[in-house]
Amino acid sequence: MTEFLPQPQPQPEAEQSLRFVQDSFIDASVTGTLFIVATPIGNLNDISTRAIETLQKVHWIAAEDTRHSKSLLNALGVSTPMLSLHDHNEQFRAEQLLTRLLAGENGALISDAGTPLINDPGFHLVKLLRQQKIKVVPIPGASAVITALCAAGLPTNRFSYEGFLPAKSAKRLDVLSALQNDTRTLVFYESPHRVLDSLAAMREAFGAARQMVSAREMTKQFEQFVSGTVDEVLNYYNEHPDKVRGEFVLMVMGAVAQDAPEVTEQDGLINLMLQQALPVKQITDIVSQYSGLKKKAVYNRVLQLKELI
Ligand code: SAM
């Protein structure tokens, strides 16, 4: 008599990994790949050899502004055909590029400068391709946010990239006010036309004493980092209008964590001395000696309370 044993049922996890293998197989053998290629943010030598090779080998390059990118590609010896992909045609262009990738072509996406999708077009395209299981490969390189952070001397263990602030002053202040207690380093992109307004709004939202760094024209001839309090950086640019040009990244130190109850217990004493107009350093010395608390924590709290007066 034949014994019918129950057949092993496929496990959900096994099914999933099988599907993954099939997808990878389809990606590799039939459809093309889109490479997201970072280009320099100023200094042409910052392009990687892998980026150049990729740009030479693909069937086409989708560029934010084909005229702008033509000079870069000429300088790199890349003659691959280009097509435009910008904010106004991305939806329509993404469908076209999907068709070409499905047909087996390989393509690259570049933007005017730095890493595509970082305040540049490409999100809609990459999302569509991922949904359609088309392979998307990053070719990393320069991006202003990371370039600025690595040389600023502000904490980089946790940071928040905020892109451009709104152009309208009320909205700009709303955005900044919502960030005033954020303890992460805050990173903003800014244009020379708005940098003074943004710094003034930062002083209003974060207080004059918050530490910050402005990184201007990075990797270019007139690269400049200016660091100090928000007040000092704003004053610097007010006094040097010739430096209010080029491209800016503004980085602001995060708020001091509000979890310092030992210091807040000293608020009454600190306020008393602030009202008597004692210098911040002297108040810090007295309170830290009196309480045994670390000077840095006391100093930050004195600055916070001074702002409230
Ligand atoms: N995709 C780019 C990236 O990866 O950084 C950003 C493009 S966004 C449209 C342009 C902004 O980036 C500029 O307005 C400026 O805030 C910042 N930026 C780009 N290059 C810069 C540079 N060399 N120095 C300082 N800021 C720069």
Short mmCIF file of C-alpha atoms and ligand atoms in Angstrom, two decimals:
data_model
loop_
_atom_site.label_atom_id
_atom_site.label_comp_id
_atom_site.label_asym_id
_atom_site.label_seq_id
_atom_site.Cartn_x
_atom_site.Cartn_y
_atom_site.Cartn_z
CA MET A 1 0.00 0.00 0.00
CA THR A 2 1.34 3.41 -0.95
CA GLU A 3 1.66 5.76 1.87
CA PHE A 4 0.85 9.41 1.07
CA LEU A 5 3.07 11.59 3.11
CA PRO A 6 2.23 15.28 3.44
CA GLN A 7 4.30 17.33 1.02
CA PRO A 8 6.57 19.93 2.64
CA GLN A 9 4.94 23.33 2.32
CA PRO A 10 7.14 26.19 1.06
CA GLN A 11 7.97 28.54 3.88
CA PRO A 12 7.10 32.21 3.35
CA GLU A 13 10.76 33.15 3.88
CA ALA A 14 11.95 30.63 1.30
CA GLU A 15 9.38 31.96 -1.18
CA GLN A 16 10.62 35.43 -0.61
CA SER A 17 14.25 34.59 -1.15
CA LEU A 18 13.34 32.61 -4.28
CA ARG A 19 11.55 35.67 -5.64
CA PHE A 20 14.60 37.75 -4.82
CA VAL A 21 16.88 35.38 -6.73
CA GLN A 22 14.53 35.46 -9.73
CA ASP A 23 14.42 39.27 -9.65
CA SER A 24 18.19 39.52 -9.51
CA PHE A 25 18.44 37.08 -12.37
CA ILE A 26 15.98 39.05 -14.49
CA ASP A 27 17.80 42.30 -13.64
CA ALA A 28 21.21 40.98 -14.56
CA SER A 29 20.39 39.15 -17.78
CA VAL A 30 17.56 40.95 -19.54
CA THR A 31 17.00 44.45 -18.30
CA GLY A 32 19.51 47.27 -18.07
CA THR A 33 20.88 49.08 -15.04
CA LEU A 34 20.59 52.73 -14.05
CA PHE A 35 23.77 54.14 -12.48
CA ILE A 36 23.36 57.16 -10.19
CA VAL A 37 26.63 58.98 -10.80
CA ALA A 38 27.95 61.74 -8.53
CA THR A 39 29.85 64.54 -10.28
CA PRO A 40 32.12 67.22 -8.70
CA ILE A 41 30.74 70.19 -6.74
CA GLY A 42 33.47 72.48 -8.02
CA ASN A 43 36.81 70.78 -8.51
CA LEU A 44 36.86 68.62 -11.64
CA ASN A 45 39.49 66.30 -10.16
CA ASP A 46 36.96 65.09 -7.59
CA ILE A 47 35.30 62.77 -10.12
CA SER A 48 36.13 59.09 -9.60
CA THR A 49 37.62 56.85 -12.27
CA ARG A 50 34.64 54.52 -11.75
CA ALA A 51 32.28 57.43 -12.51
CA ILE A 52 34.14 58.28 -15.73
CA GLU A 53 34.20 54.63 -16.86
CA THR A 54 30.49 54.29 -16.15
CA LEU A 55 29.62 57.48 -18.04
CA GLN A 56 31.66 56.23 -21.02
CA LYS A 57 30.10 52.78 -21.09
CA VAL A 58 26.36 53.42 -20.65
CA HIS A 59 24.01 53.84 -23.63
CA TRP A 60 22.75 57.25 -22.46
CA ILE A 61 23.13 59.83 -19.72
CA ALA A 62 20.09 61.56 -18.23
CA ALA A 63 21.25 65.00 -17.09
CA GLU A 64 19.48 67.77 -15.22
CA ASP A 65 20.76 70.36 -17.70
CA THR A 66 22.34 68.85 -20.80
CA ARG A 67 24.06 72.11 -21.82
CA HIS A 68 25.62 72.51 -18.39
CA SER A 69 26.79 68.88 -18.25
CA LYS A 70 28.15 68.92 -21.81
CA SER A 71 31.23 70.87 -20.78
CA LEU A 72 31.92 68.45 -17.91
CA LEU A 73 31.53 65.42 -20.18
CA ASN A 74 33.72 67.01 -22.87
CA ALA A 75 36.44 67.64 -20.28
CA LEU A 76 36.21 63.99 -19.19
CA GLY A 77 36.31 62.67 -22.75
CA VAL A 78 32.81 61.22 -22.53
CA SER A 79 30.76 61.32 -25.75
CA THR A 80 27.74 59.25 -24.60
CA PRO A 81 24.41 60.70 -25.85
CA MET A 82 22.55 62.82 -23.30
CA LEU A 83 18.91 63.48 -22.62
CA SER A 84 17.35 65.84 -20.13
CA LEU A 85 15.68 64.88 -16.88
CA HIS A 86 14.62 67.81 -14.73
CA ASP A 87 11.87 68.75 -12.28
CA HIS A 88 9.45 69.65 -15.10
CA ASN A 89 9.73 66.48 -17.22
CA GLU A 90 10.75 63.83 -14.69
CA GLN A 91 7.41 61.97 -14.52
CA PHE A 92 7.15 61.62 -18.29
CA ARG A 93 10.87 60.98 -18.78
CA ALA A 94 10.91 58.28 -16.09
CA GLU A 95 8.39 56.18 -18.06
CA GLN A 96 10.50 56.53 -21.22
CA LEU A 97 13.69 55.53 -19.42
CA LEU A 98 11.95 52.56 -17.83
CA THR A 99 11.04 51.30 -21.31
CA ARG A 100 14.63 51.67 -22.46
CA LEU A 101 16.01 49.91 -19.38
CA LEU A 102 13.48 47.09 -19.81
CA ALA A 103 14.80 46.73 -23.36
CA GLY A 104 18.27 46.08 -21.97
CA GLU A 105 19.91 49.51 -22.25
CA ASN A 106 22.09 50.80 -19.43
CA GLY A 107 21.86 54.44 -18.40
CA ALA A 108 23.33 56.96 -16.00
CA LEU A 109 21.73 59.79 -14.10
CA ILE A 110 23.76 62.90 -13.28
CA SER A 111 22.81 66.30 -11.94
CA ASP A 112 24.38 69.74 -12.38
CA ALA A 113 26.71 69.11 -9.45
CA GLY A 114 27.26 66.59 -6.68
CA THR A 115 25.06 63.62 -5.97
CA PRO A 116 21.77 63.27 -7.87
CA LEU A 117 18.59 63.26 -5.72
CA ILE A 118 20.29 65.35 -3.00
CA ASN A 119 18.24 68.48 -3.65
CA ASP A 120 18.32 67.47 -7.28
CA PRO A 121 15.94 65.55 -9.59
CA GLY A 122 15.77 61.75 -9.74
CA PHE A 123 13.58 60.63 -6.84
CA HIS A 124 10.57 59.83 -9.01
CA LEU A 125 12.73 57.87 -11.47
CA VAL A 126 14.55 55.81 -8.84
CA LYS A 127 11.30 55.05 -7.00
CA LEU A 128 9.68 53.86 -10.24
CA LEU A 129 12.66 51.70 -11.18
CA ARG A 130 12.81 50.08 -7.74
CA GLN A 131 9.08 49.31 -7.97
CA GLN A 132 9.71 47.72 -11.37
CA LYS A 133 12.67 45.75 -10.01
CA ILE A 134 15.17 47.47 -12.29
CA LYS A 135 18.68 47.50 -10.89
CA VAL A 136 19.81 50.92 -9.61
CA VAL A 137 23.51 51.22 -8.75
CA PRO A 138 25.05 54.21 -6.93
CA ILE A 139 28.45 55.51 -8.05
CA PRO A 140 29.30 57.69 -5.04
CA GLY A 141 31.25 60.92 -5.02
CA ALA A 142 30.97 64.52 -3.88
CA SER A 143 27.98 65.97 -2.10
CA ALA A 144 28.03 69.41 -0.49
CA VAL A 145 26.38 68.21 2.72
CA ILE A 146 29.07 65.63 3.55
CA THR A 147 31.92 67.78 2.21
CA ALA A 148 30.86 70.62 4.51
CA LEU A 149 30.29 68.46 7.59
CA CYS A 150 33.62 66.65 7.41
CA ALA A 151 35.59 69.89 7.70
CA ALA A 152 33.32 72.01 9.92
CA GLY A 153 34.33 70.76 13.35
CA LEU A 154 30.72 70.38 14.49
CA PRO A 155 29.40 67.07 15.86
CA THR A 156 28.79 64.63 13.01
CA ASN A 157 27.60 61.59 14.95
CA ARG A 158 24.01 62.75 14.43
CA PHE A 159 22.96 65.38 11.91
CA SER A 160 19.85 66.44 10.07
CA TYR A 161 20.02 67.54 6.44
CA GLU A 162 17.34 70.19 5.93
CA GLY A 163 17.98 71.24 2.31
CA PHE A 164 16.92 74.79 1.37
CA LEU A 165 14.83 76.91 3.74
CA PRO A 166 11.56 78.34 2.41
CA ALA A 167 11.93 81.64 0.53
CA LYS A 168 9.12 83.40 2.45
CA SER A 169 10.27 84.84 5.76
CA ALA A 170 7.32 83.66 7.89
CA LYS A 171 7.62 80.07 6.64
CA ARG A 172 11.39 80.15 7.04
CA LEU A 173 11.07 81.17 10.66
CA ASP A 174 8.40 78.47 11.23
CA VAL A 175 10.77 75.79 9.91
CA LEU A 176 13.66 77.05 12.03
CA SER A 177 11.54 77.44 15.15
CA ALA A 178 10.42 73.82 14.83
CA LEU A 179 14.11 72.84 14.88
CA GLN A 180 15.24 74.99 17.79
CA ASN A 181 15.32 72.12 20.31
CA ASP A 182 16.73 69.55 17.90
CA THR A 183 19.99 68.26 19.39
CA ARG A 184 21.44 67.11 16.06
CA THR A 185 23.75 69.27 13.93
CA LEU A 186 21.49 70.97 11.37
CA VAL A 187 22.63 71.36 7.75
CA PHE A 188 21.07 73.82 5.28
CA TYR A 189 21.82 74.65 1.66
CA GLU A 190 21.62 78.33 0.81
CA SER A 191 22.00 80.69 -2.12
CA PRO A 192 23.93 83.98 -1.84
CA HIS A 193 20.70 85.99 -2.31
CA ARG A 194 19.15 84.58 0.83
CA VAL A 195 22.07 83.84 3.10
CA LEU A 196 21.82 87.05 5.16
CA ASP A 197 18.06 86.63 5.65
CA SER A 198 18.55 83.02 6.66
CA LEU A 199 21.29 83.87 9.15
CA ALA A 200 19.09 86.59 10.67
CA ALA A 201 16.23 84.10 10.97
CA MET A 202 18.61 81.56 12.57
CA ARG A 203 19.59 84.15 15.16
CA GLU A 204 15.91 84.66 15.94
CA ALA A 205 15.12 80.95 16.14
CA PHE A 206 18.29 79.53 17.74
CA GLY A 207 19.60 82.55 19.64
CA ALA A 208 22.65 84.68 18.91
CA ALA A 209 25.01 82.45 20.89
CA ARG A 210 24.44 79.12 19.07
CA GLN A 211 27.62 77.84 17.37
CA MET A 212 27.60 77.47 13.61
CA VAL A 213 29.80 77.12 10.53
CA SER A 214 29.28 78.50 7.04
CA ALA A 215 31.01 76.62 4.19
CA ARG A 216 31.25 78.61 0.97
CA GLU A 217 32.50 77.65 -2.50
CA MET A 218 33.89 74.33 -1.30
CA THR A 219 36.54 72.66 -3.49
CA LYS A 220 36.76 75.87 -5.56
CA GLN A 221 39.33 78.67 -5.69
CA PHE A 222 37.60 80.83 -3.07
CA GLU A 223 36.63 78.08 -0.64
CA GLN A 224 35.95 79.56 2.78
CA PHE A 225 34.78 78.22 6.14
CA VAL A 226 33.56 80.78 8.69
CA SER A 227 32.79 79.57 12.19
CA GLY A 228 31.55 81.23 15.36
CA THR A 229 28.25 82.03 17.00
CA VAL A 230 25.28 82.75 14.73
CA ASP A 231 25.73 86.41 15.64
CA GLU A 232 29.42 86.40 14.72
CA VAL A 233 28.87 84.67 11.38
CA LEU A 234 26.01 87.05 10.50
CA ASN A 235 28.13 90.07 11.47
CA TYR A 236 31.04 88.75 9.41
CA TYR A 237 28.94 88.60 6.23
CA ASN A 238 27.33 91.97 6.96
CA GLU A 239 30.80 93.47 7.25
CA HIS A 240 32.15 91.60 4.19
CA PRO A 241 29.52 91.91 1.45
CA ASP A 242 32.14 90.80 -1.10
CA LYS A 243 32.03 87.34 0.56
CA VAL A 244 28.28 87.00 0.13
CA ARG A 245 28.62 85.23 -3.19
CA GLY A 246 28.90 81.69 -4.46
CA GLU A 247 27.35 78.58 -2.96
CA PHE A 248 26.76 78.09 0.75
CA VAL A 249 26.18 75.31 3.23
CA LEU A 250 25.13 76.56 6.68
CA MET A 251 25.63 74.19 9.61
CA VAL A 252 24.22 74.91 13.05
CA MET A 253 25.15 73.05 16.20
CA GLY A 254 22.25 71.19 17.78
CA ALA A 255 20.52 72.42 20.93
CA VAL A 256 21.99 71.41 24.26
CA ALA A 257 20.03 68.36 25.42
CA GLN A 258 17.29 69.40 27.82
CA ASP A 259 18.13 66.48 30.10
CA ALA A 260 20.34 68.35 32.56
CA PRO A 261 18.17 68.64 35.66
CA GLU A 262 21.23 69.24 37.85
CA VAL A 263 21.87 72.46 35.96
CA THR A 264 18.24 73.54 35.88
CA GLU A 265 18.16 73.27 39.67
CA GLN A 266 20.58 76.20 39.60
CA ASP A 267 18.31 78.31 37.37
CA GLY A 268 17.22 80.64 40.19
CA LEU A 269 20.81 81.45 41.08
CA ILE A 270 21.79 81.90 37.43
CA ASN A 271 18.82 84.17 36.74
CA LEU A 272 19.65 86.30 39.77
CA MET A 273 23.17 86.89 38.52
CA LEU A 274 21.99 87.48 34.94
CA GLN A 275 19.62 90.16 36.19
CA GLN A 276 22.59 91.81 37.88
CA ALA A 277 24.31 91.79 34.48
CA LEU A 278 27.23 89.63 35.62
CA PRO A 279 29.28 88.29 32.67
CA VAL A 280 28.39 84.80 31.46
CA LYS A 281 31.87 83.48 32.25
CA GLN A 282 31.77 84.75 35.82
CA ILE A 283 28.29 83.24 36.39
CA THR A 284 29.53 79.96 34.96
CA ASP A 285 32.55 79.92 37.28
CA ILE A 286 30.50 80.73 40.38
CA VAL A 287 27.71 78.21 39.68
CA SER A 288 30.07 75.45 38.70
CA GLN A 289 32.19 76.01 41.82
CA TYR A 290 29.09 76.21 44.02
CA SER A 291 27.36 73.13 42.55
CA GLY A 292 30.30 71.02 41.41
CA LEU A 293 28.71 70.75 37.95
CA LYS A 294 30.79 70.69 34.77
CA LYS A 295 31.56 74.18 33.45
CA LYS A 296 30.41 73.38 29.89
CA ALA A 297 26.94 72.29 31.04
CA VAL A 298 26.58 75.35 33.26
CA TYR A 299 27.84 77.65 30.49
CA ASN A 300 25.28 76.29 28.01
CA ARG A 301 22.48 76.70 30.54
CA VAL A 302 23.55 80.29 31.33
CA LEU A 303 23.42 81.07 27.59
CA GLN A 304 19.98 79.49 27.29
CA LEU A 305 18.61 81.50 30.21
CA LYS A 306 20.27 84.69 28.98
CA GLU A 307 18.34 84.30 25.72
CA LEU A 308 15.06 84.20 27.64
CA ILE A 309 15.65 87.43 29.51
N1 SAM B 1 23.30 67.62 -5.49
C1 SAM B 1 24.11 68.59 -4.81
C2 SAM B 1 24.86 67.89 -3.66
O1 SAM B 1 25.02 66.67 -3.70
O2 SAM B 1 25.29 68.55 -2.75
C3 SAM B 1 23.31 69.75 -4.32
C4 SAM B 1 22.54 70.47 -5.37
S1 SAM B 1 21.70 71.87 -4.77
C5 SAM B 1 20.68 72.24 -6.14
C6 SAM B 1 22.90 73.15 -4.86
C7 SAM B 1 23.27 73.68 -3.48
O3 SAM B 1 24.24 72.84 -2.89
C8 SAM B 1 23.91 75.06 -3.51
O4 SAM B 1 22.95 76.09 -3.52
C9 SAM B 1 24.69 75.06 -2.21
O5 SAM B 1 23.84 75.31 -1.12
C10 SAM B 1 25.16 73.59 -2.14
N2 SAM B 1 26.47 73.47 -2.80
C11 SAM B 1 26.74 72.84 -3.95
N3 SAM B 1 28.05 72.95 -4.24
C12 SAM B 1 28.62 73.68 -3.27
C13 SAM B 1 29.93 74.13 -3.01
N4 SAM B 1 30.94 73.87 -3.85
N5 SAM B 1 30.16 74.85 -1.89
C14 SAM B 1 29.16 75.13 -1.03
N6 SAM B 1 27.88 74.73 -1.24
C15 SAM B 1 27.62 74.00 -2.33
#
